[in-house]
mmCIF file of C-alpha atoms and ligand atoms in Angstrom:
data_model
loop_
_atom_site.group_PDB
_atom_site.id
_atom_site.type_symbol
_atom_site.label_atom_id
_atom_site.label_comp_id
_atom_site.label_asym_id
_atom_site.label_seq_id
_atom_site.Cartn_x
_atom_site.Cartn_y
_atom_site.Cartn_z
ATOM 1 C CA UNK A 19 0.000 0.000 0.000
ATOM 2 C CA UNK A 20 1.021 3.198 -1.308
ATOM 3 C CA UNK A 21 1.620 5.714 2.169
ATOM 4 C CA UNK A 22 -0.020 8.825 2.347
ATOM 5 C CA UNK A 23 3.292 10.703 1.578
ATOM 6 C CA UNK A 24 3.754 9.028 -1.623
ATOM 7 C CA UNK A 25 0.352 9.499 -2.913
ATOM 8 C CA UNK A 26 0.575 13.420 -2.003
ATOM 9 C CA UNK A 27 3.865 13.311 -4.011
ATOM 10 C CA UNK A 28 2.810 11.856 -6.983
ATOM 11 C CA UNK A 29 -0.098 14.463 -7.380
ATOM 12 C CA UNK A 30 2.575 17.558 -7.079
ATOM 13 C CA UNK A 31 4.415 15.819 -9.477
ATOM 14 C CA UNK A 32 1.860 15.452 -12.203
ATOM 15 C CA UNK A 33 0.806 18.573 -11.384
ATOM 16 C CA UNK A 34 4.243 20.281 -11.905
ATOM 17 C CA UNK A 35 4.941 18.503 -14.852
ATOM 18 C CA UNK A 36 1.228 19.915 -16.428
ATOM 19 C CA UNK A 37 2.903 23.628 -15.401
ATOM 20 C CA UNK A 38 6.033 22.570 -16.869
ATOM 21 C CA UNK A 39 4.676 21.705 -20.186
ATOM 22 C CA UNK A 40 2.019 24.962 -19.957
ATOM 23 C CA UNK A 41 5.235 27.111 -19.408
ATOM 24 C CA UNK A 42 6.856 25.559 -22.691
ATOM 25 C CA UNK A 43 3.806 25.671 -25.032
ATOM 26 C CA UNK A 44 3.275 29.594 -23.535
ATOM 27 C CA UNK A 45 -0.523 28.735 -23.033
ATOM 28 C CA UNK A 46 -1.397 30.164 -20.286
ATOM 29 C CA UNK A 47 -4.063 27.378 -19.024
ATOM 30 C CA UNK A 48 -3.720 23.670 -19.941
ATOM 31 C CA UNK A 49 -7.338 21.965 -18.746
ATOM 32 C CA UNK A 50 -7.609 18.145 -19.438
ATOM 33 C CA UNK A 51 -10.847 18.820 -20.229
ATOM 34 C CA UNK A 52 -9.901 21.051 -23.436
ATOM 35 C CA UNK A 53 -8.102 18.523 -24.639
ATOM 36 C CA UNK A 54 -10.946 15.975 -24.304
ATOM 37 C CA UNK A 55 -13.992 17.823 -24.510
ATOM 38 C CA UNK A 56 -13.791 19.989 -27.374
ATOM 39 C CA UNK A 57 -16.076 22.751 -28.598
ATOM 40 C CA UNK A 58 -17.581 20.605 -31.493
ATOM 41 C CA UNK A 59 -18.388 17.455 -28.766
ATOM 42 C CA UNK A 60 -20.392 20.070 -26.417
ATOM 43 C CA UNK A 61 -22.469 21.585 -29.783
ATOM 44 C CA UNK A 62 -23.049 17.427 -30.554
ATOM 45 C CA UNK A 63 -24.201 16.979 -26.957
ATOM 46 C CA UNK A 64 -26.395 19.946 -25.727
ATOM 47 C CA UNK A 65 -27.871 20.537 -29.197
ATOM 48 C CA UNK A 66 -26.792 24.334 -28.667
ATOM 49 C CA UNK A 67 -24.162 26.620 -30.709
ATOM 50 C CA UNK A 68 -23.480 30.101 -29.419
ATOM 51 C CA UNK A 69 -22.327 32.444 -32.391
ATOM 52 C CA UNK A 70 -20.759 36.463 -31.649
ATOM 53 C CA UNK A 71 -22.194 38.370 -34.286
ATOM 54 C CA UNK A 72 -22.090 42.008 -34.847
ATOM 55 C CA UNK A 73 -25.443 43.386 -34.118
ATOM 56 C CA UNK A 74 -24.694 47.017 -35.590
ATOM 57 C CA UNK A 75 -23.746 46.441 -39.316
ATOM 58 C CA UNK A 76 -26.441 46.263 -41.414
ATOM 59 C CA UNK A 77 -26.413 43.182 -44.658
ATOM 60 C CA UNK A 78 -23.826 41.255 -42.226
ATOM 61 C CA UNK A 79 -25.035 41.401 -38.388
ATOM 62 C CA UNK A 80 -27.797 43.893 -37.909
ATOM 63 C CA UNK A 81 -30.387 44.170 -35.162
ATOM 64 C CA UNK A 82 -33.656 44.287 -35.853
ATOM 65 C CA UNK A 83 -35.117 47.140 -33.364
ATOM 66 C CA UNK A 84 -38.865 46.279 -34.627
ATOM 67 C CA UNK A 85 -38.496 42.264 -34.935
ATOM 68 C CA UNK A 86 -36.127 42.056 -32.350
ATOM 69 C CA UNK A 87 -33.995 39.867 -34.270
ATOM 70 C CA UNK A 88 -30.292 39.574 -35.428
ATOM 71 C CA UNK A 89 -30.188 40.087 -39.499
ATOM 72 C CA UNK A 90 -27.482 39.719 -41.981
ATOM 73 C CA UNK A 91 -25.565 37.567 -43.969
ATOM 74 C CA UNK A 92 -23.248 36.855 -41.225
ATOM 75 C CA UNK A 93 -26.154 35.400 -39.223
ATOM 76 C CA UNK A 94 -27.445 33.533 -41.976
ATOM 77 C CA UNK A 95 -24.253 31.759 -42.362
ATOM 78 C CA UNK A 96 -24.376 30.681 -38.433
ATOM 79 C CA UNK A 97 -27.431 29.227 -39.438
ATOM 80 C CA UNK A 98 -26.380 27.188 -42.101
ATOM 81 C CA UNK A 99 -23.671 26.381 -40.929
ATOM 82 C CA UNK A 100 -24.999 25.040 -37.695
ATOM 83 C CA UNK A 101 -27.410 23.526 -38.945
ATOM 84 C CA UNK A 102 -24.714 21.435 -41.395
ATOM 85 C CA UNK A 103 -22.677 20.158 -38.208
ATOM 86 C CA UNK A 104 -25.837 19.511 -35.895
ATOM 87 C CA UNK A 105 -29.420 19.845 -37.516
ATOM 88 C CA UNK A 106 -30.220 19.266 -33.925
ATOM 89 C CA UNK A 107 -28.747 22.194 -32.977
ATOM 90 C CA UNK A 108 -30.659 25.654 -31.888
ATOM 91 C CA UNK A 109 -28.589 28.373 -33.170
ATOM 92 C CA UNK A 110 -27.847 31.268 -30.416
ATOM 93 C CA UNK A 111 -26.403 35.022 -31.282
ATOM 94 C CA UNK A 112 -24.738 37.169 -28.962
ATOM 95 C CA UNK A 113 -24.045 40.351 -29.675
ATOM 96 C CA UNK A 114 -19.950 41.133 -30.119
ATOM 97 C CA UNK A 115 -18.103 44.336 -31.406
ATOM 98 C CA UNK A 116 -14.448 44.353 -33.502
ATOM 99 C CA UNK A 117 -12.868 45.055 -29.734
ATOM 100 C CA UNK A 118 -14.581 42.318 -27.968
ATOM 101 C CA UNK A 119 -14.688 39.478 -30.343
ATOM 102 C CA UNK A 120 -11.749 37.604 -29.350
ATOM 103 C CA UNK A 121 -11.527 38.536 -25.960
ATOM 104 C CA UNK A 122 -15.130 36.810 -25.757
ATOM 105 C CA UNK A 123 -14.665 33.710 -27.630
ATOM 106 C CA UNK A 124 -11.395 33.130 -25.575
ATOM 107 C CA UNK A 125 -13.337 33.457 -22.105
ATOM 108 C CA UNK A 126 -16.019 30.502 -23.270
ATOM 109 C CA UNK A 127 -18.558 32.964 -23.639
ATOM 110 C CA UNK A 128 -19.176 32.125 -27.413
ATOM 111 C CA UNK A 129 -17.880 28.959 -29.335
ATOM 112 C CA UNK A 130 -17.338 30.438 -32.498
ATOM 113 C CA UNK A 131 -17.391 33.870 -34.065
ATOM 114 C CA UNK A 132 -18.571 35.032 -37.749
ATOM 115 C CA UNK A 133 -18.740 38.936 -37.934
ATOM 116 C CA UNK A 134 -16.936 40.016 -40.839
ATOM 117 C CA UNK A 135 -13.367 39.499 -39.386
ATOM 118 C CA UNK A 136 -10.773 39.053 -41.713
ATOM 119 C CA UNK A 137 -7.921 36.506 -41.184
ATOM 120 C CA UNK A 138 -4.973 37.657 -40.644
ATOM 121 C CA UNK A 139 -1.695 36.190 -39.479
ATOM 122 C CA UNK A 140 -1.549 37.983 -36.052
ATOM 123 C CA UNK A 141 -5.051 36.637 -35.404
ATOM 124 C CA UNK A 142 -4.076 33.414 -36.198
ATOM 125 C CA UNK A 143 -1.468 33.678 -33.244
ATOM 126 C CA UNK A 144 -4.558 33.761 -31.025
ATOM 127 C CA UNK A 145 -7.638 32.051 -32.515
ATOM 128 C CA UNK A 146 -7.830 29.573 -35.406
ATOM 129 C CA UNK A 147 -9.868 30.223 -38.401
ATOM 130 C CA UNK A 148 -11.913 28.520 -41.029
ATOM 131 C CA UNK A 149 -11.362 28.688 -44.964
ATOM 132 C CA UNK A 150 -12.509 32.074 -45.874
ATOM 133 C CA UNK A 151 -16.316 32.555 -46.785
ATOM 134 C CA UNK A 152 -16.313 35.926 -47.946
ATOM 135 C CA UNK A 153 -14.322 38.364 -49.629
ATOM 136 C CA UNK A 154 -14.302 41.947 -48.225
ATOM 137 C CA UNK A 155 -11.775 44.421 -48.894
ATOM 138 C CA UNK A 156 -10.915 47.998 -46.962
ATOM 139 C CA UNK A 157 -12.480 51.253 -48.654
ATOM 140 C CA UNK A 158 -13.549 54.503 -47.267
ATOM 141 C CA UNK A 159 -16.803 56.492 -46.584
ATOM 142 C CA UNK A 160 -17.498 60.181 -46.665
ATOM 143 C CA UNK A 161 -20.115 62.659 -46.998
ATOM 144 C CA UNK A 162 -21.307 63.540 -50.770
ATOM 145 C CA UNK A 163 -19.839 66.883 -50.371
ATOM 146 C CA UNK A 164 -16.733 66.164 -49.345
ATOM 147 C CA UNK A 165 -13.194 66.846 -50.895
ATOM 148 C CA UNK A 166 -11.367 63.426 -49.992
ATOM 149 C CA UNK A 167 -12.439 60.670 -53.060
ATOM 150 C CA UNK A 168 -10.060 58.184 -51.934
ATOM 151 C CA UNK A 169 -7.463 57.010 -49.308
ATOM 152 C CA UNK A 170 -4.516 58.845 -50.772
ATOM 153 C CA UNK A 171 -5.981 62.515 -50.447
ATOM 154 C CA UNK A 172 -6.749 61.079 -46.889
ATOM 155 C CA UNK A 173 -3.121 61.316 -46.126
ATOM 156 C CA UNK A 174 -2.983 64.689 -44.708
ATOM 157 C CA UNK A 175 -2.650 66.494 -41.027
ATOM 158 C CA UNK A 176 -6.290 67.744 -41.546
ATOM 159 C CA UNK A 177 -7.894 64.449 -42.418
ATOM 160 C CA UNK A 178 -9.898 63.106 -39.116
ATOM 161 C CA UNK A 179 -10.604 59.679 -40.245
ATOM 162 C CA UNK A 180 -13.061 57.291 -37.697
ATOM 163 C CA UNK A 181 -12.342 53.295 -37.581
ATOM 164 C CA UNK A 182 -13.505 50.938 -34.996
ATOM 165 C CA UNK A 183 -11.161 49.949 -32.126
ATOM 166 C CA UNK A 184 -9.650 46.097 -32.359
ATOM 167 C CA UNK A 185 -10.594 46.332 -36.716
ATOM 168 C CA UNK A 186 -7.927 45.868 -39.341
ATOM 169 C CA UNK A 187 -9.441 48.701 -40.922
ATOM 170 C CA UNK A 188 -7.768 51.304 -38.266
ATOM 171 C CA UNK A 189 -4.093 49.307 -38.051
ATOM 172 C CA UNK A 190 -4.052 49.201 -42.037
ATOM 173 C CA UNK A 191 -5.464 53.122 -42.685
ATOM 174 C CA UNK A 192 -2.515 54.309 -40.180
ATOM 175 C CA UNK A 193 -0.029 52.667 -43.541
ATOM 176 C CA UNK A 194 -2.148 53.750 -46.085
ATOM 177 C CA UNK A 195 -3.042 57.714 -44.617
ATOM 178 C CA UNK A 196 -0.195 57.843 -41.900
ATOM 179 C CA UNK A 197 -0.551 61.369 -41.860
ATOM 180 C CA UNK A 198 -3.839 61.454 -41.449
ATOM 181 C CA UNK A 199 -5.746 62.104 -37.440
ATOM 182 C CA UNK A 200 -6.757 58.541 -36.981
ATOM 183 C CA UNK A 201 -9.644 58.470 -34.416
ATOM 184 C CA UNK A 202 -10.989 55.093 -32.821
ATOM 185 C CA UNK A 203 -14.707 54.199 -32.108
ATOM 186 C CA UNK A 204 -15.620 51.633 -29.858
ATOM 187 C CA UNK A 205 -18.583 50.181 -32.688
ATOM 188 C CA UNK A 206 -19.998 51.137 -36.381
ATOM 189 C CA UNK A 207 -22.919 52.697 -34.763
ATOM 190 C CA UNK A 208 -21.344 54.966 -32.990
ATOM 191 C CA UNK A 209 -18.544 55.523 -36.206
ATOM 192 C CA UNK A 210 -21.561 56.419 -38.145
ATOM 193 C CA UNK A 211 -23.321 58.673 -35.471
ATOM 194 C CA UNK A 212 -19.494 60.816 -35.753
ATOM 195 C CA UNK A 213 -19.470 61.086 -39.240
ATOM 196 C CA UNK A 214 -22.711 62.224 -40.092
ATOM 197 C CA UNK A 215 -22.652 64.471 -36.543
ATOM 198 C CA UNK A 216 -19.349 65.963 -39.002
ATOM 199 C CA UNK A 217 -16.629 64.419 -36.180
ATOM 200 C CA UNK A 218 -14.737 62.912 -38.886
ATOM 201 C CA UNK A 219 -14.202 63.168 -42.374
ATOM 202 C CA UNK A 220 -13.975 59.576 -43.529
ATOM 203 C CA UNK A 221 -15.456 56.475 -42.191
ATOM 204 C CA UNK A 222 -13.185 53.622 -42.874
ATOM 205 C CA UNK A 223 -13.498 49.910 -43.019
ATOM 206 C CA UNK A 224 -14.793 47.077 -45.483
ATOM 207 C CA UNK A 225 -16.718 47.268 -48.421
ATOM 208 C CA UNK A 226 -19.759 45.667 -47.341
ATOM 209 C CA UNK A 227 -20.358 47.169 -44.006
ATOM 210 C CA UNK A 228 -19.796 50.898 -45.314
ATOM 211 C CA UNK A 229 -22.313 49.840 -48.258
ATOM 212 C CA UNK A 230 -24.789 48.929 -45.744
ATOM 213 C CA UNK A 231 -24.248 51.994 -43.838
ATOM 214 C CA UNK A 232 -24.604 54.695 -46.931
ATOM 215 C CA UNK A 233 -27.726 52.712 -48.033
ATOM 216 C CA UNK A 234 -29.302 54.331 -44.991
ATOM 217 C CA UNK A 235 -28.489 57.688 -45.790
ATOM 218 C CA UNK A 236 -29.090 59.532 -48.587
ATOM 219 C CA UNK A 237 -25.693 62.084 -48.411
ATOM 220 C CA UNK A 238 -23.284 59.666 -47.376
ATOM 221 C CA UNK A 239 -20.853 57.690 -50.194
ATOM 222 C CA UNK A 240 -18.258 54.803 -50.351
ATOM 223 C CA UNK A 241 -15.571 56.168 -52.109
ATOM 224 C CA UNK A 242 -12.112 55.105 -54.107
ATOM 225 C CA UNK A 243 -12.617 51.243 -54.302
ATOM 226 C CA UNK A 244 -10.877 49.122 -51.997
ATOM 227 C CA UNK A 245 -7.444 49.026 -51.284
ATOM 228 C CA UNK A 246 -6.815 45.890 -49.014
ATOM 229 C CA UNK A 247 -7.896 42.203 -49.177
ATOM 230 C CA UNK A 248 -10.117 41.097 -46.741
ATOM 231 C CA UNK A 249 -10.977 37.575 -46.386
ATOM 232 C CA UNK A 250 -13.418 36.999 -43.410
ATOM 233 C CA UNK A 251 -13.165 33.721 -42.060
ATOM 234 C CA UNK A 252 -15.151 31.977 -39.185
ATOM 235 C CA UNK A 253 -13.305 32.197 -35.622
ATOM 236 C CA UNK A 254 -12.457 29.428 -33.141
ATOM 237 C CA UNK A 255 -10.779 28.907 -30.293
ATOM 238 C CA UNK A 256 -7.247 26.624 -30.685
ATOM 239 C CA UNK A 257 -7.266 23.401 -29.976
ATOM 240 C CA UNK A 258 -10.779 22.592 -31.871
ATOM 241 C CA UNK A 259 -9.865 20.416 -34.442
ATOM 242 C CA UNK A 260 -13.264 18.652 -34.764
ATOM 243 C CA UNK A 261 -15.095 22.085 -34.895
ATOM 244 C CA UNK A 262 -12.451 23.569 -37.337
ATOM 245 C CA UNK A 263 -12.953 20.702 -39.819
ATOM 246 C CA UNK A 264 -16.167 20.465 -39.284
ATOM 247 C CA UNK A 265 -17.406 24.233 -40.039
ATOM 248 C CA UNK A 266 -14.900 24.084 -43.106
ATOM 249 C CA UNK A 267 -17.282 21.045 -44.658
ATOM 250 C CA UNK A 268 -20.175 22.772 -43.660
ATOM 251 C CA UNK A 269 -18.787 26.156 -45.776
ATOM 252 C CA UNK A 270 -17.820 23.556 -48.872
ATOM 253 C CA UNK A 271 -21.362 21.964 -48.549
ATOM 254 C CA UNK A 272 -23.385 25.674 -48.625
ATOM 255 C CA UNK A 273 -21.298 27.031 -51.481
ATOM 256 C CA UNK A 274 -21.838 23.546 -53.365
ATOM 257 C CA UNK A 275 -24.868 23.369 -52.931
ATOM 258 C CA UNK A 276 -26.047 26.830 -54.508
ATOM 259 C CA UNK A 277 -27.062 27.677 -50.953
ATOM 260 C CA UNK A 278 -24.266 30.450 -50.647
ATOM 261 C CA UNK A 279 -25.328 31.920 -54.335
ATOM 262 C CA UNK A 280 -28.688 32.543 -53.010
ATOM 263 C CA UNK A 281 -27.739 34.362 -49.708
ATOM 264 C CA UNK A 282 -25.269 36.954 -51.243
ATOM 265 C CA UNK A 283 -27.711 37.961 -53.781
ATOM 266 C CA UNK A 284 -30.037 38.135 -50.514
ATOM 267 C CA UNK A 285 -27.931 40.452 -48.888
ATOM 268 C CA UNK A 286 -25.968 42.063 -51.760
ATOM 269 C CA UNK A 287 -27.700 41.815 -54.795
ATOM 270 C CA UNK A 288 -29.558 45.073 -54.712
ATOM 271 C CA UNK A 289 -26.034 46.868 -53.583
ATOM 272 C CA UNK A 290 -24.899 49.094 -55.710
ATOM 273 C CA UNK A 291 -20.773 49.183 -56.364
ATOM 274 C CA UNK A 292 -20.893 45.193 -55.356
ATOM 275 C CA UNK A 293 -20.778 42.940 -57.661
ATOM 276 C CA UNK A 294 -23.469 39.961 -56.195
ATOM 277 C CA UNK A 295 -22.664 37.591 -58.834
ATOM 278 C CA UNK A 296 -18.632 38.421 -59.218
ATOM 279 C CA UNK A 297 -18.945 37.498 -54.872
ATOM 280 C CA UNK A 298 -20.975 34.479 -55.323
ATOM 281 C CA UNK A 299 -18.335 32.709 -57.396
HETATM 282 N N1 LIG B 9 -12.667 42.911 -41.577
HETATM 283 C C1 LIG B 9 -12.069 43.835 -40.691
HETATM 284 C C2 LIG B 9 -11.662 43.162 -39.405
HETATM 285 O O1 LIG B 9 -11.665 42.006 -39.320
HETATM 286 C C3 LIG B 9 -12.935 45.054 -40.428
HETATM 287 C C4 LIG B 9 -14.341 44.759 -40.036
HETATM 288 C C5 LIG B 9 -14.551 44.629 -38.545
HETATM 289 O O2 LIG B 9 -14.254 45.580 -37.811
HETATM 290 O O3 LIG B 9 -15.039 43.594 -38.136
HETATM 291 O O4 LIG B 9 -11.298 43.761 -38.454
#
């Protein structure tokens, strides 16, 4: 029989050789359970899959103030894409920003995000991504009178340009306008209230989201094209191999299967300056 001593050893040992290999991998927390019981096994076993989704950019992640309801092609793809890995499955939103996406997803809170966030190779330190689903790409947003037309006369002193904290969209306009007063909003909502309110000059961020925005508005216009790549791609924590593979089929299956086709001419076939059918491809 093993003595007390020896059994109380043996459990410091295992658990500094757990802290040992944490330390070396630089993850912070090492749960047995993480390694077992992965994201995808939960969404199998409580029929439930919690998606962030923006809730303030209209034709990806919109809320509904009269319905109540999250809109967008964003949310349409948690729903087919949910309903590919579980059929069982009831799909649940929660509402993220570009700032607390990650930070979210990494405290359990969500198991997946899809809010127009591009992948990127920093991000991919942190979270691992799907194949990408959608291509965006960086442009700019101003008001019809306005003297800036695209990023390059944005590169000036008196230029007051608004991006969202925690987007690409404000790390890449700092390269592409570094001259430019570079001013950072904690949503789109509030980016839009600024611009129209005259805060700012420009509006920057993708495509899509500032098309959505000027549709709303008669004296507001995306300007200049786009001058990045943005490929959004769906968000997961590490160590989800199941889930990874998994949503990636699920992405091949809705594009196969003409169900993709459908939803961006939903969303973006009446959008002037995007081209439905070139995105659908
Ligand atoms: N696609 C960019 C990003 O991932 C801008 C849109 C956003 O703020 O979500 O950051």
């Amino acid at each position: 029989m093993k003595s007390r001593f020896q059994v109380v050893m043996k459990t410091v040992l295992a658990a500094a050789a757990v802290t040992l290999f944490a330390g070396a991998t630089g993850e912070t927390v090492i749960h047995a359970d993480n390694v077992k019981n992965e994201t995808y096994d939960r969404v199998m076993k409580t029929d439930r899959m919690n998606w962030g989704v923006k809730g303030d950019t209209k034709l990806m992640g919109l809320m509904n103030i009269k319905s109540g309801k999250l809109e967008g092609f964003d949310v349409d793809m948690a729903k087919e894409v949910t309903k590919r890995i579980n059929p069982d499955a009831k799909v649940e939103y929660t509402q993220i920003t570009s700032g607390t996406r990650v930070p979210m997803l990494l405290n359990g809170n969500i198991d997946a995000i899809i809010a127009t966030m591009s992948v990127t190779p920093e991000r991919q330190k942190v979270v691992d991504f799907s194949d990408p689903y959608f291509d965006a790409g960086q442009s700019i947003m101003v008001k019809n009178s306005s003297k800036y037309h695209n990023v390059k006369d944005l590169n000036t002193p008196k230029a007051r340009v608004l991006a969202v904290q925690g987007s690409t969209s404000i790390d890449e306009i700092k390269d592409f306008a570094p001259k430019s007063k570079v001013v950072g909003l904690q949503d789109y909502a509030t980016a839009l209230t600024a611009l129209k309110a005259g805060q700012g000059d420009a509006l920057t961020t993708d495509n899509g989201i500032l098309y959505g925005m000027a549709a709303g508005s008669k004296n507001l216009e995306v300007r200049g094209g786009t001058f990045t790549n943005e490929p959004y791609g769906v968000a997961m924590k590490k160590k989800n191999p199941k889930l990874v593979k998994a949503v990636n089929k699920a992405i091949k299956d809705i594009k196969s299967d003409g169900t993709y086709a459908k939803m961006v001419q939903k969303w973006f076939g009446s959008v002037k300056g995007m081209d439905w059918k070139e995105l659908a491809k």
